[in-house]
mmCIF file of C-alpha atoms and ligand atoms in Angstrom:
data_model
loop_
_atom_site.group_PDB
_atom_site.id
_atom_site.type_symbol
_atom_site.label_atom_id
_atom_site.label_comp_id
_atom_site.label_asym_id
_atom_site.label_seq_id
_atom_site.Cartn_x
_atom_site.Cartn_y
_atom_site.Cartn_z
ATOM 1 C CA UNK A 7 0.059 -0.249 0.465
ATOM 2 C CA UNK A 8 1.216 3.655 -0.864
ATOM 3 C CA UNK A 9 1.540 5.513 2.181
ATOM 4 C CA UNK A 10 1.479 9.285 2.153
ATOM 5 C CA UNK A 11 4.780 9.923 4.010
ATOM 6 C CA UNK A 12 8.143 8.020 4.705
ATOM 7 C CA UNK A 13 10.065 8.358 7.782
ATOM 8 C CA UNK A 14 13.753 9.117 8.725
ATOM 9 C CA UNK A 15 15.799 7.678 11.839
ATOM 10 C CA UNK A 16 17.352 10.720 13.434
ATOM 11 C CA UNK A 17 18.564 9.937 16.510
ATOM 12 C CA UNK A 18 19.746 7.253 18.840
ATOM 13 C CA UNK A 19 20.663 7.005 22.326
ATOM 14 C CA UNK A 20 21.838 3.849 25.152
ATOM 15 C CA UNK A 21 21.869 3.522 28.677
ATOM 16 C CA UNK A 22 23.322 0.732 30.867
ATOM 17 C CA UNK A 23 23.744 0.088 34.303
ATOM 18 C CA UNK A 24 27.289 0.520 35.494
ATOM 19 C CA UNK A 25 27.537 -2.589 37.288
ATOM 20 C CA UNK A 26 28.735 -5.572 35.772
ATOM 21 C CA UNK A 27 28.546 -9.243 36.309
ATOM 22 C CA UNK A 28 31.309 -11.450 34.750
ATOM 23 C CA UNK A 29 31.021 -14.981 33.951
ATOM 24 C CA UNK A 30 33.384 -15.348 36.685
ATOM 25 C CA UNK A 31 31.078 -13.923 39.345
ATOM 26 C CA UNK A 32 28.312 -16.612 37.758
ATOM 27 C CA UNK A 33 30.570 -19.303 38.875
ATOM 28 C CA UNK A 34 30.102 -18.813 42.481
ATOM 29 C CA UNK A 35 26.428 -18.714 41.795
ATOM 30 C CA UNK A 36 25.542 -22.104 39.879
ATOM 31 C CA UNK A 37 27.956 -24.478 38.389
ATOM 32 C CA UNK A 38 29.309 -23.262 35.583
ATOM 33 C CA UNK A 39 32.393 -21.775 33.900
ATOM 34 C CA UNK A 40 33.526 -18.987 31.869
ATOM 35 C CA UNK A 41 34.866 -21.160 29.317
ATOM 36 C CA UNK A 42 31.360 -23.258 29.206
ATOM 37 C CA UNK A 43 29.617 -19.615 28.690
ATOM 38 C CA UNK A 44 31.839 -18.136 25.860
ATOM 39 C CA UNK A 45 32.269 -21.011 23.645
ATOM 40 C CA UNK A 46 28.439 -21.796 23.686
ATOM 41 C CA UNK A 47 27.165 -18.263 23.962
ATOM 42 C CA UNK A 48 30.019 -15.673 23.301
ATOM 43 C CA UNK A 49 28.824 -13.800 26.368
ATOM 44 C CA UNK A 50 31.642 -12.445 28.930
ATOM 45 C CA UNK A 51 30.012 -9.905 31.079
ATOM 46 C CA UNK A 52 26.398 -8.572 31.530
ATOM 47 C CA UNK A 53 25.227 -5.165 33.121
ATOM 48 C CA UNK A 54 22.819 -5.581 36.072
ATOM 49 C CA UNK A 55 20.602 -2.898 37.700
ATOM 50 C CA UNK A 56 21.170 -2.420 41.406
ATOM 51 C CA UNK A 57 17.830 -2.128 43.342
ATOM 52 C CA UNK A 58 18.071 2.056 43.128
ATOM 53 C CA UNK A 59 18.058 1.739 39.718
ATOM 54 C CA UNK A 60 14.769 1.753 37.943
ATOM 55 C CA UNK A 61 13.499 0.526 34.188
ATOM 56 C CA UNK A 62 12.211 4.325 34.025
ATOM 57 C CA UNK A 63 15.654 5.629 34.896
ATOM 58 C CA UNK A 64 17.574 3.601 32.190
ATOM 59 C CA UNK A 65 15.355 4.213 29.748
ATOM 60 C CA UNK A 66 14.981 7.923 30.228
ATOM 61 C CA UNK A 67 18.700 8.170 30.013
ATOM 62 C CA UNK A 68 18.615 6.681 26.421
ATOM 63 C CA UNK A 69 15.822 8.888 25.454
ATOM 64 C CA UNK A 70 17.600 11.864 26.470
ATOM 65 C CA UNK A 71 20.463 10.718 24.453
ATOM 66 C CA UNK A 72 18.249 10.280 21.386
ATOM 67 C CA UNK A 73 17.064 13.778 21.631
ATOM 68 C CA UNK A 74 20.158 15.089 22.343
ATOM 69 C CA UNK A 75 21.998 13.407 19.284
ATOM 70 C CA UNK A 76 18.449 14.304 17.083
ATOM 71 C CA UNK A 77 19.129 17.799 18.319
ATOM 72 C CA UNK A 78 15.447 18.283 18.778
ATOM 73 C CA UNK A 79 12.867 19.759 21.412
ATOM 74 C CA UNK A 80 11.317 17.107 23.325
ATOM 75 C CA UNK A 81 7.848 18.955 23.176
ATOM 76 C CA UNK A 82 7.841 18.592 19.310
ATOM 77 C CA UNK A 83 7.429 14.604 20.090
ATOM 78 C CA UNK A 84 4.022 13.353 19.028
ATOM 79 C CA UNK A 85 4.389 9.517 20.318
ATOM 80 C CA UNK A 86 6.549 7.480 22.742
ATOM 81 C CA UNK A 87 6.667 3.932 22.421
ATOM 82 C CA UNK A 88 8.442 2.045 25.167
ATOM 83 C CA UNK A 89 8.525 -1.314 24.515
ATOM 84 C CA UNK A 90 9.689 -3.368 27.392
ATOM 85 C CA UNK A 91 8.558 -7.172 29.402
ATOM 86 C CA UNK A 92 9.593 -5.257 32.692
ATOM 87 C CA UNK A 93 8.164 -1.907 33.220
ATOM 88 C CA UNK A 94 8.201 -0.572 36.988
ATOM 89 C CA UNK A 95 4.367 -0.168 36.812
ATOM 90 C CA UNK A 96 2.219 -3.277 35.313
ATOM 91 C CA UNK A 97 -0.137 -0.212 34.248
ATOM 92 C CA UNK A 98 2.668 0.953 31.981
ATOM 93 C CA UNK A 99 5.882 2.957 32.282
ATOM 94 C CA UNK A 100 6.076 4.896 29.133
ATOM 95 C CA UNK A 101 4.065 7.956 30.515
ATOM 96 C CA UNK A 102 6.199 8.468 33.562
ATOM 97 C CA UNK A 103 9.080 8.584 30.895
ATOM 98 C CA UNK A 104 7.132 10.966 28.667
ATOM 99 C CA UNK A 105 7.047 13.655 31.891
ATOM 100 C CA UNK A 106 10.667 12.842 32.704
ATOM 101 C CA UNK A 107 11.892 13.991 29.394
ATOM 102 C CA UNK A 108 9.485 16.625 28.674
ATOM 103 C CA UNK A 109 7.500 15.171 25.705
ATOM 104 C CA UNK A 110 3.924 17.255 27.280
ATOM 105 C CA UNK A 111 2.472 16.906 23.695
ATOM 106 C CA UNK A 112 3.377 12.993 23.103
ATOM 107 C CA UNK A 113 1.134 10.252 23.801
ATOM 108 C CA UNK A 114 2.825 7.477 25.439
ATOM 109 C CA UNK A 115 2.248 3.917 26.026
ATOM 110 C CA UNK A 116 4.213 0.191 26.581
ATOM 111 C CA UNK A 117 4.551 -2.287 24.277
ATOM 112 C CA UNK A 118 5.163 -5.787 24.980
ATOM 113 C CA UNK A 119 6.801 -8.002 22.677
ATOM 114 C CA UNK A 120 9.700 -9.325 24.529
ATOM 115 C CA UNK A 121 13.304 -9.265 22.513
ATOM 116 C CA UNK A 122 11.350 -8.552 19.328
ATOM 117 C CA UNK A 123 9.916 -5.418 21.105
ATOM 118 C CA UNK A 124 12.291 -2.897 19.547
ATOM 119 C CA UNK A 125 11.343 -3.913 16.118
ATOM 120 C CA UNK A 126 7.501 -4.008 16.751
ATOM 121 C CA UNK A 127 7.733 -0.680 18.276
ATOM 122 C CA UNK A 128 9.661 1.221 15.429
ATOM 123 C CA UNK A 129 7.664 -0.360 12.670
ATOM 124 C CA UNK A 130 4.304 0.568 14.636
ATOM 125 C CA UNK A 131 5.584 4.171 15.586
ATOM 126 C CA UNK A 132 6.586 3.937 11.475
ATOM 127 C CA UNK A 133 2.754 3.515 10.522
ATOM 128 C CA UNK A 134 1.494 6.317 12.665
ATOM 129 C CA UNK A 135 4.259 8.815 10.726
ATOM 130 C CA UNK A 136 4.011 7.252 7.089
ATOM 131 C CA UNK A 137 -0.009 7.628 7.495
ATOM 132 C CA UNK A 138 0.574 11.377 8.283
ATOM 133 C CA UNK A 139 -0.919 10.875 11.646
ATOM 134 C CA UNK A 140 1.983 12.213 13.534
ATOM 135 C CA UNK A 141 5.298 13.927 12.563
ATOM 136 C CA UNK A 142 7.741 12.669 15.360
ATOM 137 C CA UNK A 143 8.335 9.438 17.572
ATOM 138 C CA UNK A 144 10.391 7.925 20.288
ATOM 139 C CA UNK A 145 10.683 4.418 20.515
ATOM 140 C CA UNK A 146 12.534 3.059 23.548
ATOM 141 C CA UNK A 147 13.281 -0.480 24.012
ATOM 142 C CA UNK A 148 14.463 -1.227 27.562
ATOM 143 C CA UNK A 149 14.188 -4.219 30.264
ATOM 144 C CA UNK A 150 15.857 -5.200 33.161
ATOM 145 C CA UNK A 151 15.456 -9.126 33.001
ATOM 146 C CA UNK A 152 17.576 -9.676 36.129
ATOM 147 C CA UNK A 153 14.938 -9.044 37.931
ATOM 148 C CA UNK A 154 13.172 -11.731 36.994
ATOM 149 C CA UNK A 155 16.286 -14.378 36.169
ATOM 150 C CA UNK A 156 16.216 -17.350 38.261
ATOM 151 C CA UNK A 157 20.027 -17.162 39.577
ATOM 152 C CA UNK A 158 19.741 -20.570 40.352
ATOM 153 C CA UNK A 159 19.234 -21.935 37.077
ATOM 154 C CA UNK A 160 22.261 -22.580 34.973
ATOM 155 C CA UNK A 161 20.785 -22.704 31.876
ATOM 156 C CA UNK A 162 19.339 -19.288 31.594
ATOM 157 C CA UNK A 163 21.006 -17.066 34.288
ATOM 158 C CA UNK A 164 24.175 -17.045 31.947
ATOM 159 C CA UNK A 165 22.297 -14.844 29.430
ATOM 160 C CA UNK A 166 20.680 -12.009 30.289
ATOM 161 C CA UNK A 167 21.631 -8.638 31.075
ATOM 162 C CA UNK A 168 19.906 -4.756 31.648
ATOM 163 C CA UNK A 169 19.609 -2.041 29.533
ATOM 164 C CA UNK A 170 17.845 0.351 27.186
ATOM 165 C CA UNK A 171 18.026 2.125 24.058
ATOM 166 C CA UNK A 172 16.071 4.665 22.135
ATOM 167 C CA UNK A 173 15.772 5.971 18.706
ATOM 168 C CA UNK A 174 14.064 9.373 17.158
ATOM 169 C CA UNK A 175 11.988 8.801 13.847
ATOM 170 C CA UNK A 176 10.625 11.525 11.909
ATOM 171 C CA UNK A 177 8.148 11.620 8.900
ATOM 172 C CA UNK A 178 9.836 12.647 5.886
ATOM 173 C CA UNK A 179 8.327 13.081 2.086
ATOM 174 C CA UNK A 180 7.950 9.727 0.324
ATOM 175 C CA UNK A 181 10.424 9.604 -1.926
ATOM 176 C CA UNK A 182 13.053 10.045 1.094
ATOM 177 C CA UNK A 183 11.991 6.872 3.016
ATOM 178 C CA UNK A 184 14.280 5.244 4.724
ATOM 179 C CA UNK A 185 12.526 2.480 5.940
ATOM 180 C CA UNK A 186 12.913 0.017 3.040
ATOM 181 C CA UNK A 187 11.046 -2.821 4.092
ATOM 182 C CA UNK A 188 9.434 -5.277 7.389
ATOM 183 C CA UNK A 189 7.965 -8.105 8.316
ATOM 184 C CA UNK A 190 6.523 -9.088 11.638
ATOM 185 C CA UNK A 191 5.450 -12.386 13.030
ATOM 186 C CA UNK A 192 3.962 -14.496 16.110
ATOM 187 C CA UNK A 193 3.414 -17.781 16.856
ATOM 188 C CA UNK A 194 1.532 -18.502 20.273
ATOM 189 C CA UNK A 195 1.611 -22.129 19.769
ATOM 190 C CA UNK A 196 5.451 -21.912 20.770
ATOM 191 C CA UNK A 197 4.913 -19.433 23.500
ATOM 192 C CA UNK A 198 5.720 -22.298 26.273
ATOM 193 C CA UNK A 199 9.021 -22.699 24.780
ATOM 194 C CA UNK A 200 10.168 -19.250 26.812
ATOM 195 C CA UNK A 201 8.029 -17.392 29.353
ATOM 196 C CA UNK A 202 8.354 -15.010 32.420
ATOM 197 C CA UNK A 203 4.668 -16.044 33.611
ATOM 198 C CA UNK A 204 1.925 -14.951 35.930
ATOM 199 C CA UNK A 205 1.532 -17.982 38.557
ATOM 200 C CA UNK A 206 -1.675 -17.177 40.572
ATOM 201 C CA UNK A 207 -2.014 -18.683 44.443
ATOM 202 C CA UNK A 208 -5.330 -19.374 44.770
ATOM 203 C CA UNK A 209 -6.824 -17.447 47.852
ATOM 204 C CA UNK A 210 -10.269 -17.559 49.524
ATOM 205 C CA UNK A 211 -12.124 -14.022 49.087
ATOM 206 C CA UNK A 212 -15.980 -13.307 50.232
ATOM 207 C CA UNK A 213 -18.238 -16.164 48.555
ATOM 208 C CA UNK A 214 -15.343 -17.093 45.941
ATOM 209 C CA UNK A 215 -11.743 -17.126 44.900
ATOM 210 C CA UNK A 216 -8.840 -14.701 43.536
ATOM 211 C CA UNK A 217 -5.450 -15.674 42.305
ATOM 212 C CA UNK A 218 -2.790 -13.093 43.860
ATOM 213 C CA UNK A 219 0.361 -14.187 43.029
ATOM 214 C CA UNK A 220 3.466 -13.136 41.483
ATOM 215 C CA UNK A 221 5.779 -13.659 37.854
ATOM 216 C CA UNK A 222 7.597 -16.770 37.858
ATOM 217 C CA UNK A 223 11.291 -16.322 36.765
ATOM 218 C CA UNK A 224 11.977 -16.848 33.030
ATOM 219 C CA UNK A 225 11.684 -20.422 31.781
ATOM 220 C CA UNK A 226 13.274 -21.602 28.566
ATOM 221 C CA UNK A 227 13.713 -24.566 26.382
ATOM 222 C CA UNK A 228 17.436 -23.483 24.819
ATOM 223 C CA UNK A 229 17.446 -25.877 22.121
ATOM 224 C CA UNK A 230 14.082 -25.218 20.788
ATOM 225 C CA UNK A 231 14.798 -21.428 20.818
ATOM 226 C CA UNK A 232 18.088 -21.861 19.062
ATOM 227 C CA UNK A 233 16.149 -24.065 16.585
ATOM 228 C CA UNK A 234 13.274 -21.338 16.225
ATOM 229 C CA UNK A 235 15.766 -17.975 15.575
ATOM 230 C CA UNK A 236 18.337 -19.741 13.424
ATOM 231 C CA UNK A 237 15.365 -21.070 10.980
ATOM 232 C CA UNK A 238 13.106 -18.365 11.265
ATOM 233 C CA UNK A 239 15.336 -14.724 11.344
ATOM 234 C CA UNK A 240 16.826 -15.851 7.893
ATOM 235 C CA UNK A 241 13.503 -16.461 6.238
ATOM 236 C CA UNK A 242 12.076 -13.225 7.702
ATOM 237 C CA UNK A 243 15.215 -11.174 6.746
ATOM 238 C CA UNK A 244 15.045 -12.649 2.983
ATOM 239 C CA UNK A 245 11.142 -11.920 2.952
ATOM 240 C CA UNK A 246 12.221 -8.411 4.238
ATOM 241 C CA UNK A 247 14.904 -7.988 1.346
ATOM 242 C CA UNK A 248 12.538 -9.574 -1.009
ATOM 243 C CA UNK A 249 9.932 -6.872 -0.209
ATOM 244 C CA UNK A 250 12.697 -3.750 -0.453
ATOM 245 C CA UNK A 251 13.976 -5.021 -3.239
ATOM 246 C CA UNK A 252 17.142 -5.597 -2.260
ATOM 247 C CA UNK A 253 19.691 -8.507 -2.005
ATOM 248 C CA UNK A 254 21.702 -9.286 1.028
ATOM 249 C CA UNK A 255 24.837 -7.405 -1.245
ATOM 250 C CA UNK A 256 22.875 -4.314 -0.564
ATOM 251 C CA UNK A 257 23.439 -4.544 3.437
ATOM 252 C CA UNK A 258 25.828 -2.281 4.620
ATOM 253 C CA UNK A 259 25.423 -3.884 8.548
ATOM 254 C CA UNK A 260 23.662 -6.702 9.941
ATOM 255 C CA UNK A 261 22.407 -5.775 13.129
ATOM 256 C CA UNK A 262 20.745 -9.072 14.971
ATOM 257 C CA UNK A 263 18.813 -9.166 18.683
ATOM 258 C CA UNK A 264 22.051 -9.909 20.578
ATOM 259 C CA UNK A 265 20.985 -13.290 21.988
ATOM 260 C CA UNK A 266 23.906 -15.672 21.415
ATOM 261 C CA UNK A 267 26.920 -15.371 18.999
ATOM 262 C CA UNK A 268 26.376 -18.589 17.477
ATOM 263 C CA UNK A 269 22.826 -17.708 16.589
ATOM 264 C CA UNK A 270 24.050 -14.191 14.781
ATOM 265 C CA UNK A 271 27.029 -16.248 13.172
ATOM 266 C CA UNK A 272 24.836 -18.849 11.998
ATOM 267 C CA UNK A 273 22.054 -16.324 10.406
ATOM 268 C CA UNK A 274 24.776 -14.332 8.622
ATOM 269 C CA UNK A 275 26.054 -17.679 7.262
ATOM 270 C CA UNK A 276 22.679 -18.687 5.892
ATOM 271 C CA UNK A 277 22.264 -14.718 4.599
ATOM 272 C CA UNK A 278 25.725 -15.218 3.030
ATOM 273 C CA UNK A 279 26.392 -11.863 4.908
ATOM 274 C CA UNK A 280 30.346 -11.518 5.851
ATOM 275 C CA UNK A 281 31.108 -11.954 9.540
ATOM 276 C CA UNK A 282 32.490 -8.036 8.855
ATOM 277 C CA UNK A 283 29.078 -6.812 8.397
ATOM 278 C CA UNK A 284 27.583 -8.133 11.686
ATOM 279 C CA UNK A 285 27.343 -5.811 14.365
ATOM 280 C CA UNK A 286 28.053 -7.625 17.925
ATOM 281 C CA UNK A 287 28.535 -6.521 21.053
ATOM 282 C CA UNK A 288 26.893 -9.038 23.255
ATOM 283 C CA UNK A 289 30.210 -10.173 25.105
ATOM 284 C CA UNK A 290 29.824 -7.158 27.209
ATOM 285 C CA UNK A 291 26.504 -7.088 27.690
ATOM 286 C CA UNK A 292 24.676 -10.529 27.279
ATOM 287 C CA UNK A 293 21.037 -10.237 26.203
ATOM 288 C CA UNK A 294 19.090 -7.465 26.961
ATOM 289 C CA UNK A 295 15.871 -8.080 25.502
ATOM 290 C CA UNK A 296 14.308 -5.108 23.815
ATOM 291 C CA UNK A 297 17.143 -2.982 24.330
ATOM 292 C CA UNK A 298 19.769 -5.083 22.819
ATOM 293 C CA UNK A 299 19.400 -3.695 19.074
ATOM 294 C CA UNK A 300 19.204 0.048 19.775
ATOM 295 C CA UNK A 301 21.929 -0.279 22.211
ATOM 296 C CA UNK A 302 24.099 -2.246 19.696
ATOM 297 C CA UNK A 303 23.171 0.381 16.990
ATOM 298 C CA UNK A 304 23.838 3.271 19.514
ATOM 299 C CA UNK A 305 27.582 1.854 19.738
ATOM 300 C CA UNK A 306 28.114 1.094 16.342
ATOM 301 C CA UNK A 307 26.765 4.862 15.094
ATOM 302 C CA UNK A 308 28.870 6.161 17.887
ATOM 303 C CA UNK A 309 32.291 4.323 16.973
ATOM 304 C CA UNK A 310 31.597 5.602 13.420
ATOM 305 C CA UNK A 311 31.054 2.099 12.281
ATOM 306 C CA UNK A 312 27.622 2.590 10.642
ATOM 307 C CA UNK A 313 27.427 6.215 8.925
ATOM 308 C CA UNK A 314 24.923 8.183 7.575
ATOM 309 C CA UNK A 315 23.226 6.680 4.357
ATOM 310 C CA UNK A 316 24.098 3.021 5.669
ATOM 311 C CA UNK A 317 21.593 0.275 5.072
ATOM 312 C CA UNK A 318 21.160 -1.985 8.049
ATOM 313 C CA UNK A 319 19.170 -5.411 8.595
ATOM 314 C CA UNK A 320 17.648 -5.878 12.041
ATOM 315 C CA UNK A 321 16.241 -8.692 13.136
ATOM 316 C CA UNK A 322 14.332 -9.249 16.861
ATOM 317 C CA UNK A 323 13.359 -12.466 17.876
ATOM 318 C CA UNK A 324 12.159 -14.165 21.125
ATOM 319 C CA UNK A 325 9.427 -15.009 23.616
ATOM 320 C CA UNK A 326 5.716 -15.270 22.433
ATOM 321 C CA UNK A 327 7.106 -16.528 20.050
ATOM 322 C CA UNK A 328 7.493 -13.182 18.306
ATOM 323 C CA UNK A 329 10.149 -12.442 15.491
ATOM 324 C CA UNK A 330 10.364 -9.320 12.699
ATOM 325 C CA UNK A 331 12.507 -7.938 10.698
ATOM 326 C CA UNK A 332 13.247 -4.142 9.387
ATOM 327 C CA UNK A 333 15.854 -2.813 6.924
ATOM 328 C CA UNK A 334 16.582 0.607 6.870
ATOM 329 C CA UNK A 335 18.471 3.512 6.081
ATOM 330 C CA UNK A 336 20.131 5.357 8.758
ATOM 331 C CA UNK A 337 20.315 8.966 9.153
ATOM 332 C CA UNK A 338 19.046 12.156 7.749
ATOM 333 C CA UNK A 339 20.770 15.398 6.650
ATOM 334 C CA UNK A 340 22.283 15.945 10.176
ATOM 335 C CA UNK A 341 26.181 15.112 10.773
ATOM 336 C CA UNK A 342 26.417 12.700 13.957
HETATM 337 N N1 COA B 423 27.505 -24.370 32.431
HETATM 338 C C1 COA B 423 27.298 -25.610 32.046
HETATM 339 N N2 COA B 423 27.189 -26.500 31.555
HETATM 340 C C2 COA B 423 25.915 -25.821 31.580
HETATM 341 C C3 COA B 423 25.150 -24.786 31.423
HETATM 342 C C4 COA B 423 25.866 -23.714 31.909
HETATM 343 N N3 COA B 423 25.803 -22.485 32.317
HETATM 344 N N4 COA B 423 23.581 -24.805 30.956
HETATM 345 C C5 COA B 423 23.479 -25.905 30.782
HETATM 346 N N5 COA B 423 24.619 -26.835 30.470
HETATM 347 C C6 COA B 423 24.288 -27.968 30.253
HETATM 348 C C7 COA B 423 23.181 -29.178 30.528
HETATM 349 O O1 COA B 423 22.759 -29.140 31.818
HETATM 350 C C8 COA B 423 23.532 -29.856 29.766
HETATM 351 O O2 COA B 423 24.180 -31.068 30.376
HETATM 352 P P1 COA B 423 23.800 -32.428 30.321
HETATM 353 O O3 COA B 423 24.220 -32.930 28.706
HETATM 354 O O4 COA B 423 24.709 -33.399 31.406
HETATM 355 O O5 COA B 423 22.665 -32.697 30.567
HETATM 356 C C9 COA B 423 24.744 -29.468 28.631
HETATM 357 O O6 COA B 423 25.362 -28.376 29.188
HETATM 358 C C10 COA B 423 24.270 -29.094 27.489
HETATM 359 O O7 COA B 423 22.827 -28.322 27.463
HETATM 360 P P2 COA B 423 22.270 -27.614 26.278
HETATM 361 O O8 COA B 423 20.846 -27.210 27.003
HETATM 362 O O9 COA B 423 22.228 -28.610 25.285
HETATM 363 O O10 COA B 423 22.933 -26.787 25.834
HETATM 364 P P3 COA B 423 23.141 -26.119 24.745
HETATM 365 O O11 COA B 423 24.093 -26.042 23.506
HETATM 366 O O12 COA B 423 21.865 -25.940 23.631
HETATM 367 O O13 COA B 423 23.338 -24.469 25.120
HETATM 368 C C11 COA B 423 22.027 -22.476 25.286
HETATM 369 C C12 COA B 423 22.739 -23.883 25.967
HETATM 370 C C13 COA B 423 21.198 -21.905 26.406
HETATM 371 C C14 COA B 423 23.215 -21.670 25.212
HETATM 372 C C15 COA B 423 21.619 -22.717 23.739
HETATM 373 O O14 COA B 423 20.546 -23.593 23.747
HETATM 374 C C16 COA B 423 21.383 -21.390 23.038
HETATM 375 O O15 COA B 423 21.530 -20.256 23.343
HETATM 376 N N6 COA B 423 19.797 -21.423 23.071
HETATM 377 C C17 COA B 423 19.269 -19.948 22.774
HETATM 378 C C18 COA B 423 18.701 -19.278 23.960
HETATM 379 C C19 COA B 423 18.321 -17.848 23.288
HETATM 380 O O16 COA B 423 19.142 -17.003 22.757
HETATM 381 N N7 COA B 423 17.399 -17.373 24.313
HETATM 382 C C20 COA B 423 16.877 -16.180 24.284
HETATM 383 C C21 COA B 423 16.083 -15.640 22.837
HETATM 384 S S1 COA B 423 15.499 -14.171 22.846
#
């Protein structure tokens, strides 16, 4: 469908807690080794939020960095989307961030799609801009999964870390549209492979019962999630390339959800994208869920690897199960 507007991606920012937890630190908690974790996942360190640091704090820092880079007034934002599975408040945390950054005219809401959340948020925001409904949007991906990991479970606790990343997207003339293609998917039949599920505890209340409990820590079937990622991610990127009238050779950078180095390598290999074009920072952060893609983008842009005009293929995948890809051109007429 032809939409009246295009979009440009004009600012990015990221934040991570200062506290690190190394593979060596984990050997004091569970039976594992630095060597096992590094060879199976590529992860060496992860950042962990201490109790005084909130999801809103991390997300606000990332959002402010993105606003500074884009050099725009927060009051000019029309939309704030917070992709997270770990809000400070189950009613939503986006509006608190909206208030803290001074986006007085924006509407703000949370979006939950686990590790695919940033891609789902980017596409959702772009739709509002491309239809002409709004002009400027802020999309944040942020998660503090350390609060929901079972630190006695060596199959999962080695994987995750905390962080936030944010991007500013602006409406542009259709001819300058930088969102070249996208595809989003979900399959709830596979939900049980990766969950952070509510566990009700039945309690008597008047003439009935209620289920007041809490969330059970993350449960994951690692092998099934691995298999899912290495088959579905190349497929969805190939479809997205096709939609964008591009081939893998047109891609300057592959920026996948930073789950596991073996997944990154396998997807790149299947797409015949050379290793030099694959962005990876998971050694230092682990899997930061909805934050991982904007965090990796922000670092690579800051280092000058990704430059304005470069074509980036991104893909998120994770719980739901959900997955999706977006191919876009970074930057507009500003200098980084
Ligand atoms: N340290 C040491 N040994 C470990 C371990 C750890 N941290 N975790 C598991 N093991 C053991 C298992 O108990 C098992 O031992 P056994 O053979 O005696 O039973 C052995 O290692 C192999 O376990 P397995 O689960 O088959 O390992 P794997 O090769 O599949 O690697 C993952 C495990 C989690 C690294 C891998 O499955 C993976 O990366 N999956 C994708 C997960 C993911 O990215 N999730 C997030 C998506 S958003």
